[in-house]
Structure formats: C-alpha cells, structure tokens
Amino acid sequence: MKSELSYKDLKKNYDKKVVRKFSDMKNCYNNSDVKGNPVIYNVYIKDFGTFEAGLTVMESGAINKEFFMTKGHRHKKPRKELYILTKGKGKLLIQEESKTKVINMKKDKLYIVPPRSGHRAINTGKGKMEFLSLYAKDAGHDYNFKFKKRFFRK
Amino acid sequence: MKSELSYKDLKKNYDKKVVRKFSDMKNCYNNSDVKGNPVIYNVYIKDFGTFEAGLTVMESGAINKEFFMTKGHRHKKPRKELYILTKGKGKLLIQEESKTKVINMKKDKLYIVPPRSGHRAINTGKGKMEFLSLYAKDAGHDYNFKFKKRFFRK
C-alpha cells in the first residue's frame, strides 16, 4: 500500500470516484438552458473504515453567470464534516435553520460544518478549486436541501 | 459553533486534550535517567462522531540525544489512519510485519498508515512539529507495540 500521496496522486489512487456533470445538477441552477454537459467536479474518495476522505476537484466556470458549485447536501444523521482547502479559491456556504454563513476558504485553516446544516462549496476563482472533506460514513446525504444564497459572476 | 478555525484556534477549541510528558513515555526511551518531566507533546482532539481529528503539537528536543517522538501505537482493529503535516519538520515511522518505512513528512501531502502497522512521528526539526491525524473512533490503540528503528541527534 502506498503511504505517501500528493493530492495529485490521490486522483489516481482512490477507492471510489464521483463525477458530477451539469446534467446531475439541473435542480441546482435556475436556468438550465445550457449547451453540452460539462463536468463541474470530480471527487476522489479514500475509505478509512468509519469515515471517508474525499478530494473534490472543481473546475472553474459558470452556468449563465452562476459559479460552478457542488451539489450541496445536509447529513441525515447529526454529523459534523471537516473541510480543508488544498488549492485555488472559493467559498463555503453553510446554511443553518436560522442563519447562513458564507466563508472565504483559505489554506492552512480548518472548516467545520455543524451537524444538521446544509453545506456547499463554490468555486469563485479563475482556476480549479480543490479541497479535502472528511465525513462519517454513516452520515447520509440529503441532496434535496434548498439553499437560499446564490453566487454569480459580476 | 465556530466553523472557521486556524490550527492555532484548535489549541483552544478542542473536545479533548491529551498531554504526554516524559513520565508517560519511559518505556519508549532506552535511558530514562533524565532530570525533570518535560512535556513531549499535546494532542488537541475534535470529535466527528465516528472519527476524530487530532492536532499533535510536539516540542523540539531529545532525551539523551534521542529525538522527541510520539508514544506510537498500532490499531486494534484493521483501520487506516490519515496524517497531514501542518508545521515544522519530522518523520513518520511505519512498521509493518515485514518492513519498516521512514518517511520525511512534507506539507501539502497526505500520509496513509496501513492497517495493522505500528506508527510513530518523530520531531527531527529545530522548532515545533505539528500534524493532523484522522482516525476511526473504533480503531483502538495498542501502545505495547515494539518499534525497531530509533532516531538520534548527531
């Protein structure tokens, strides 16, 4: 087993890969009148038994001026999630019952998503945005969560 | 709940703290004839339900020329562990049945400890060594594992 991995290595050395194309995210964007079916992001996942570590590699771009973003979800169980930015620039949107937080992600910081809150990452940069997320395998994903705040190119 | 943490913030904002003084590690060093009882390292732990994220902050120093190191352990269950160096310089020792790996840890890399292997971090730098480790809460810790390789100041 290879023990030392660059974030780049993880793109070849994963246990599971998730590909999100525009067609997987039609409900996320207001206007779905788009030509083609671009890949918005890929997630390269390593399995650690009771949790997973996923490297999300998100392209830079927009759908009718709305930035590329992750599908976003809320966990079914009350589980926290840990985010670490590894490349590029972007925002982390955390929507709790009463309030919404928009965080400009930085390297060398940790981001902890509280249990029961919806969360989504948005690539507002000119290059790829890459981040590591760590979450309990039993957390479950509710992708029907409705986010209020949206992010557009000026 | 605070969502954005620097690694420094984590030192105040933990769920659990482990302090390892020299007296907790007498079995690790060959010669225990040392004055005083220095703190070798502290671990600041955040609980994520099925896993934990620990920031280990290890002082720079040596006991009779043998570098400060973590106690080291092997998991009782076959669980992998993830290490990420966040500050300083040091080595990760991974001892499997048949072979021993000594890795010079670098920032911007991931280190995956295979299941059933003993592992220990060694601070070979002149300043504090800090790293994040992520492990399943059910992994269990066997601290009686015997490491063959040792690391001394020249």
mmCIF file of N, CA, C and O in Angstrom, chain A residues 37-103:
data_model
loop_
_atom_site.group_PDB
_atom_site.id
_atom_site.type_symbol
_atom_site.label_atom_id
_atom_site.label_comp_id
_atom_site.label_asym_id
_atom_site.label_seq_id
_atom_site.Cartn_x
_atom_site.Cartn_y
_atom_site.Cartn_z
ATOM 1 N N ASN A 37 -22.706 19.251 -21.805
ATOM 2 C CA ASN A 37 -22.883 18.704 -20.457
ATOM 3 C C ASN A 37 -21.543 18.700 -19.729
ATOM 4 O O ASN A 37 -20.928 17.656 -19.541
ATOM 5 N N PRO A 38 -21.055 19.904 -19.330
ATOM 6 C CA PRO A 38 -19.702 19.965 -18.748
ATOM 7 C C PRO A 38 -19.601 19.220 -17.422
ATOM 8 O O PRO A 38 -20.578 19.122 -16.685
ATOM 9 N N VAL A 39 -18.402 18.710 -17.168
ATOM 10 C CA VAL A 39 -18.094 18.172 -15.835
ATOM 11 C C VAL A 39 -17.902 19.371 -14.909
ATOM 12 O O VAL A 39 -17.097 20.261 -15.196
ATOM 13 N N ILE A 40 -18.638 19.407 -13.809
ATOM 14 C CA ILE A 40 -18.494 20.504 -12.838
ATOM 15 C C ILE A 40 -17.392 20.130 -11.837
ATOM 16 O O ILE A 40 -16.533 20.935 -11.541
ATOM 17 N N TYR A 41 -17.450 18.908 -11.318
ATOM 18 C CA TYR A 41 -16.390 18.482 -10.391
ATOM 19 C C TYR A 41 -16.299 16.961 -10.310
ATOM 20 O O TYR A 41 -17.229 16.249 -10.660
ATOM 21 N N ASN A 42 -15.143 16.509 -9.842
ATOM 22 C CA ASN A 42 -14.891 15.098 -9.545
ATOM 23 C C ASN A 42 -14.503 14.984 -8.078
ATOM 24 O O ASN A 42 -13.860 15.886 -7.547
ATOM 25 N N VAL A 43 -14.898 13.889 -7.460
ATOM 26 C CA VAL A 43 -14.481 13.638 -6.075
ATOM 27 C C VAL A 43 -13.739 12.293 -6.041
ATOM 28 O O VAL A 43 -14.257 11.283 -6.513
ATOM 29 N N TYR A 44 -12.518 12.323 -5.491
ATOM 30 C CA TYR A 44 -11.679 11.129 -5.376
ATOM 31 C C TYR A 44 -11.667 10.722 -3.906
ATOM 32 O O TYR A 44 -11.177 11.489 -3.067
ATOM 33 N N ILE A 45 -12.218 9.560 -3.622
ATOM 34 C CA ILE A 45 -12.515 9.197 -2.232
ATOM 35 C C ILE A 45 -11.658 8.031 -1.737
ATOM 36 O O ILE A 45 -11.517 7.017 -2.412
ATOM 37 N N LYS A 46 -11.105 8.206 -0.548
ATOM 38 C CA LYS A 46 -10.388 7.138 0.150
ATOM 39 C C LYS A 46 -11.237 6.681 1.339
ATOM 40 O O LYS A 46 -11.773 7.509 2.075
ATOM 41 N N ASP A 47 -11.297 5.393 1.525
ATOM 42 C CA ASP A 47 -12.123 4.781 2.574
ATOM 43 C C ASP A 47 -11.269 4.500 3.819
ATOM 44 O O ASP A 47 -10.241 3.831 3.735
ATOM 45 N N PHE A 48 -11.701 5.033 4.959
ATOM 46 C CA PHE A 48 -10.988 4.815 6.227
ATOM 47 C C PHE A 48 -11.827 4.034 7.234
ATOM 48 O O PHE A 48 -11.697 4.245 8.439
ATOM 49 N N GLY A 49 -12.688 3.174 6.750
ATOM 50 C CA GLY A 49 -13.440 2.308 7.660
ATOM 51 C C GLY A 49 -14.718 2.942 8.168
ATOM 52 O O GLY A 49 -15.807 2.600 7.732
ATOM 53 N N THR A 50 -14.584 3.886 9.086
ATOM 54 C CA THR A 50 -15.783 4.554 9.625
ATOM 55 C C THR A 50 -15.955 5.965 9.055
ATOM 56 O O THR A 50 -16.919 6.641 9.368
ATOM 57 N N PHE A 51 -14.975 6.402 8.283
ATOM 58 C CA PHE A 51 -15.107 7.721 7.646
ATOM 59 C C PHE A 51 -14.469 7.695 6.264
ATOM 60 O O PHE A 51 -13.786 6.719 5.910
ATOM 61 N N GLU A 52 -14.733 8.723 5.494
ATOM 62 C CA GLU A 52 -14.122 8.827 4.179
ATOM 63 C C GLU A 52 -13.423 10.175 4.051
ATOM 64 O O GLU A 52 -13.834 11.161 4.669
ATOM 65 N N ALA A 53 -12.361 10.189 3.246
ATOM 66 C CA ALA A 53 -11.662 11.424 2.907
ATOM 67 C C ALA A 53 -11.838 11.614 1.409
ATOM 68 O O ALA A 53 -11.451 10.751 0.627
ATOM 69 N N GLY A 54 -12.452 12.718 1.027
ATOM 70 C CA GLY A 54 -12.691 12.960 -0.396
ATOM 71 C C GLY A 54 -11.963 14.209 -0.855
ATOM 72 O O GLY A 54 -12.005 15.245 -0.192
ATOM 73 N N LEU A 55 -11.257 14.096 -1.986
ATOM 74 C CA LEU A 55 -10.664 15.284 -2.608
ATOM 75 C C LEU A 55 -11.588 15.714 -3.737
ATOM 76 O O LEU A 55 -11.743 14.992 -4.723
ATOM 77 N N THR A 56 -12.208 16.882 -3.566
ATOM 78 C CA THR A 56 -13.071 17.425 -4.617
ATOM 79 C C THR A 56 -12.234 18.332 -5.500
ATOM 80 O O THR A 56 -11.522 19.207 -5.003
ATOM 81 N N VAL A 57 -12.277 18.090 -6.802
ATOM 82 C CA VAL A 57 -11.555 18.908 -7.773
ATOM 83 C C VAL A 57 -12.620 19.574 -8.639
ATOM 84 O O VAL A 57 -13.277 18.911 -9.440
ATOM 85 N N MET A 58 -12.811 20.869 -8.410
ATOM 86 C CA MET A 58 -13.892 21.566 -9.093
ATOM 87 C C MET A 58 -13.344 22.481 -10.175
ATOM 88 O O MET A 58 -12.433 23.274 -9.930
ATOM 89 N N GLU A 59 -13.897 22.377 -11.357
ATOM 90 C CA GLU A 59 -13.475 23.235 -12.469
ATOM 91 C C GLU A 59 -13.907 24.675 -12.198
ATOM 92 O O GLU A 59 -14.792 24.922 -11.385
ATOM 93 N N SER A 60 -13.271 25.592 -12.900
ATOM 94 C CA SER A 60 -13.678 26.995 -12.838
ATOM 95 C C SER A 60 -14.686 27.225 -13.957
ATOM 96 O O SER A 60 -14.490 26.764 -15.080
ATOM 97 N N GLY A 61 -15.754 27.913 -13.661
ATOM 98 C CA GLY A 61 -16.739 28.169 -14.708
ATOM 99 C C GLY A 61 -18.047 28.627 -14.121
ATOM 100 O O GLY A 61 -18.183 28.799 -12.910
ATOM 101 N N ALA A 62 -19.007 28.847 -15.002
ATOM 102 C CA ALA A 62 -20.313 29.323 -14.553
ATOM 103 C C ALA A 62 -21.390 28.831 -15.512
ATOM 104 O O ALA A 62 -21.114 28.552 -16.685
ATOM 105 N N ILE A 63 -22.583 28.694 -15.005
ATOM 106 C CA ILE A 63 -23.764 28.362 -15.811
ATOM 107 C C ILE A 63 -24.629 29.621 -15.804
ATOM 108 O O ILE A 63 -25.152 30.002 -14.748
ATOM 109 N N ASN A 64 -24.718 30.271 -16.938
ATOM 110 C CA ASN A 64 -25.443 31.544 -17.000
ATOM 111 C C ASN A 64 -25.009 32.487 -15.865
ATOM 112 O O ASN A 64 -25.833 33.005 -15.121
ATOM 113 N N LYS A 65 -23.719 32.642 -15.753
ATOM 114 C CA LYS A 65 -23.066 33.536 -14.780
ATOM 115 C C LYS A 65 -23.095 33.033 -13.330
ATOM 116 O O LYS A 65 -22.504 33.665 -12.462
ATOM 117 N N GLU A 66 -23.790 31.932 -13.064
ATOM 118 C CA GLU A 66 -23.773 31.394 -11.689
ATOM 119 C C GLU A 66 -22.583 30.422 -11.576
ATOM 120 O O GLU A 66 -22.460 29.473 -12.355
ATOM 121 N N PHE A 67 -21.736 30.694 -10.596
ATOM 122 C CA PHE A 67 -20.491 29.933 -10.467
ATOM 123 C C PHE A 67 -20.716 28.415 -10.359
ATOM 124 O O PHE A 67 -21.731 27.972 -9.809
ATOM 125 N N PHE A 68 -19.738 27.675 -10.823
ATOM 126 C CA PHE A 68 -19.715 26.231 -10.577
ATOM 127 C C PHE A 68 -19.706 25.998 -9.064
ATOM 128 O O PHE A 68 -19.042 26.732 -8.322
ATOM 129 N N MET A 69 -20.415 24.988 -8.645
ATOM 130 C CA MET A 69 -20.547 24.709 -7.206
ATOM 131 C C MET A 69 -20.773 23.215 -7.018
ATOM 132 O O MET A 69 -21.044 22.506 -7.978
ATOM 133 N N THR A 70 -20.671 22.767 -5.789
ATOM 134 C CA THR A 70 -21.021 21.371 -5.518
ATOM 135 C C THR A 70 -22.547 21.284 -5.376
ATOM 136 O O THR A 70 -23.228 22.287 -5.154
ATOM 137 N N LYS A 71 -23.032 20.077 -5.530
ATOM 138 C CA LYS A 71 -24.463 19.849 -5.418
ATOM 139 C C LYS A 71 -24.966 20.344 -4.056
ATOM 140 O O LYS A 71 -26.015 20.958 -3.954
ATOM 141 N N GLY A 72 -24.187 20.104 -3.035
ATOM 142 C CA GLY A 72 -24.551 20.538 -1.676
ATOM 143 C C GLY A 72 -25.514 19.552 -1.050
ATOM 144 O O GLY A 72 -26.276 18.880 -1.750
ATOM 145 N N HIS A 73 -25.445 19.460 0.249
ATOM 146 C CA HIS A 73 -26.304 18.495 0.940
ATOM 147 C C HIS A 73 -26.362 18.817 2.428
ATOM 148 O O HIS A 73 -25.607 19.651 2.933
ATOM 149 N N ARG A 74 -27.233 18.111 3.097
ATOM 150 C CA ARG A 74 -27.273 18.108 4.555
ATOM 151 C C ARG A 74 -27.170 16.649 4.965
ATOM 152 O O ARG A 74 -27.681 15.771 4.275
ATOM 153 N N HIS A 75 -26.499 16.381 6.067
ATOM 154 C CA HIS A 75 -26.396 14.994 6.508
ATOM 155 C C HIS A 75 -27.688 14.533 7.156
ATOM 156 O O HIS A 75 -28.370 15.301 7.825
ATOM 157 N N LYS A 76 -28.000 13.273 6.957
ATOM 158 C CA LYS A 76 -29.219 12.711 7.549
ATOM 159 C C LYS A 76 -29.046 12.512 9.048
ATOM 160 O O LYS A 76 -29.967 12.706 9.820
ATOM 161 N N LYS A 77 -27.845 12.105 9.447
ATOM 162 C CA LYS A 77 -27.523 11.996 10.877
ATOM 163 C C LYS A 77 -26.867 13.297 11.332
ATOM 164 O O LYS A 77 -26.283 14.014 10.526
ATOM 165 N N PRO A 78 -26.912 13.601 12.635
ATOM 166 C CA PRO A 78 -26.273 14.838 13.102
ATOM 167 C C PRO A 78 -24.753 14.718 13.156
ATOM 168 O O PRO A 78 -24.166 14.570 14.218
ATOM 169 N N ARG A 79 -24.124 14.760 11.985
ATOM 170 C CA ARG A 79 -22.676 14.588 11.891
ATOM 171 C C ARG A 79 -22.015 15.869 11.399
ATOM 172 O O ARG A 79 -22.478 16.479 10.438
ATOM 173 N N LYS A 80 -20.911 16.212 12.039
ATOM 174 C CA LYS A 80 -20.091 17.316 11.557
ATOM 175 C C LYS A 80 -19.262 16.840 10.361
ATOM 176 O O LYS A 80 -19.024 15.646 10.200
ATOM 177 N N GLU A 81 -18.806 17.793 9.564
ATOM 178 C CA GLU A 81 -17.897 17.458 8.461
ATOM 179 C C GLU A 81 -16.718 18.423 8.499
ATOM 180 O O GLU A 81 -16.877 19.588 8.883
ATOM 181 N N LEU A 82 -15.561 17.934 8.111
ATOM 182 C CA LEU A 82 -14.338 18.743 8.143
ATOM 183 C C LEU A 82 -13.887 19.057 6.723
ATOM 184 O O LEU A 82 -13.789 18.155 5.885
ATOM 185 N N TYR A 83 -13.623 20.341 6.436
ATOM 186 C CA TYR A 83 -13.135 20.770 5.125
ATOM 187 C C TYR A 83 -11.757 21.416 5.259
ATOM 188 O O TYR A 83 -11.523 22.190 6.193
ATOM 189 N N ILE A 84 -10.905 21.110 4.292
ATOM 190 C CA ILE A 84 -9.576 21.726 4.226
ATOM 191 C C ILE A 84 -9.307 22.114 2.768
ATOM 192 O O ILE A 84 -9.311 21.239 1.891
ATOM 193 N N LEU A 85 -9.104 23.396 2.503
ATOM 194 C CA LEU A 85 -8.802 23.845 1.137
ATOM 195 C C LEU A 85 -7.370 23.469 0.781
ATOM 196 O O LEU A 85 -6.456 23.717 1.571
ATOM 197 N N THR A 86 -7.176 22.882 -0.377
ATOM 198 C CA THR A 86 -5.816 22.482 -0.759
ATOM 199 C C THR A 86 -5.317 23.226 -2.001
ATOM 200 O O THR A 86 -4.120 23.243 -2.265
ATOM 201 N N LYS A 87 -6.216 23.820 -2.768
ATOM 202 C CA LYS A 87 -5.806 24.524 -3.996
ATOM 203 C C LYS A 87 -6.900 25.484 -4.441
ATOM 204 O O LYS A 87 -8.094 25.164 -4.302
ATOM 205 N N GLY A 88 -6.490 26.613 -5.009
ATOM 206 C CA GLY A 88 -7.451 27.535 -5.607
ATOM 207 C C GLY A 88 -8.154 28.391 -4.577
ATOM 208 O O GLY A 88 -7.638 28.641 -3.490
ATOM 209 N N LYS A 89 -9.340 28.788 -4.924
ATOM 210 C CA LYS A 89 -10.050 29.833 -4.190
ATOM 211 C C LYS A 89 -11.541 29.554 -4.264
ATOM 212 O O LYS A 89 -12.040 29.140 -5.312
ATOM 213 N N GLY A 90 -12.242 29.791 -3.180
ATOM 214 C CA GLY A 90 -13.684 29.595 -3.255
ATOM 215 C C GLY A 90 -14.350 29.828 -1.924
ATOM 216 O O GLY A 90 -13.707 30.202 -0.936
ATOM 217 N N LYS A 91 -15.657 29.602 -1.916
ATOM 218 C CA LYS A 91 -16.451 29.858 -0.722
ATOM 219 C C LYS A 91 -17.077 28.568 -0.201
ATOM 220 O O LYS A 91 -17.353 27.647 -0.970
ATOM 221 N N LEU A 92 -17.302 28.579 1.087
ATOM 222 C CA LEU A 92 -18.059 27.503 1.718
ATOM 223 C C LEU A 92 -19.338 28.129 2.254
ATOM 224 O O LEU A 92 -19.289 29.071 3.047
ATOM 225 N N LEU A 93 -20.463 27.623 1.791
ATOM 226 C CA LEU A 93 -21.771 28.116 2.224
ATOM 227 C C LEU A 93 -22.325 27.145 3.265
ATOM 228 O O LEU A 93 -22.406 25.939 3.010
ATOM 229 N N ILE A 94 -22.652 27.683 4.428
ATOM 230 C CA ILE A 94 -23.226 26.861 5.497
ATOM 231 C C ILE A 94 -24.572 27.467 5.879
ATOM 232 O O ILE A 94 -24.641 28.615 6.322
ATOM 233 N N GLN A 95 -25.620 26.725 5.663
ATOM 234 C CA GLN A 95 -26.967 27.240 5.942
ATOM 235 C C GLN A 95 -27.599 26.461 7.093
ATOM 236 O O GLN A 95 -27.939 25.286 6.959
ATOM 237 N N GLU A 96 -27.735 27.161 8.222
ATOM 238 C CA GLU A 96 -28.387 26.553 9.380
ATOM 239 C C GLU A 96 -29.834 27.026 9.419
ATOM 240 O O GLU A 96 -30.235 27.881 8.636
ATOM 241 N N GLU A 97 -30.610 26.482 10.324
ATOM 242 C CA GLU A 97 -32.030 26.846 10.460
ATOM 243 C C GLU A 97 -32.217 28.363 10.393
ATOM 244 O O GLU A 97 -32.964 28.888 9.588
ATOM 245 N N SER A 98 -31.462 29.047 11.262
ATOM 246 C CA SER A 98 -31.726 30.464 11.471
ATOM 247 C C SER A 98 -30.815 31.382 10.661
ATOM 248 O O SER A 98 -31.156 32.509 10.362
ATOM 249 N N LYS A 99 -29.636 30.903 10.322
ATOM 250 C CA LYS A 99 -28.691 31.816 9.669
ATOM 251 C C LYS A 99 -27.828 31.122 8.625
ATOM 252 O O LYS A 99 -27.649 29.908 8.646
ATOM 253 N N THR A 100 -27.287 31.970 7.739
ATOM 254 C CA THR A 100 -26.430 31.487 6.662
ATOM 255 C C THR A 100 -25.054 32.112 6.813
ATOM 256 O O THR A 100 -24.946 33.304 7.059
ATOM 257 N N LYS A 101 -24.030 31.253 6.701
ATOM 258 C CA LYS A 101 -22.654 31.757 6.751
ATOM 259 C C LYS A 101 -22.018 31.574 5.386
ATOM 260 O O LYS A 101 -22.165 30.510 4.777
ATOM 261 N N VAL A 102 -21.291 32.584 4.936
ATOM 262 C CA VAL A 102 -20.500 32.459 3.704
ATOM 263 C C VAL A 102 -19.048 32.679 4.086
ATOM 264 O O VAL A 102 -18.685 33.751 4.567
ATOM 265 N N ILE A 103 -18.251 31.650 3.907
ATOM 266 C CA ILE A 103 -16.853 31.698 4.347
ATOM 267 C C ILE A 103 -15.924 31.692 3.137
ATOM 268 O O ILE A 103 -16.075 30.845 2.247
#
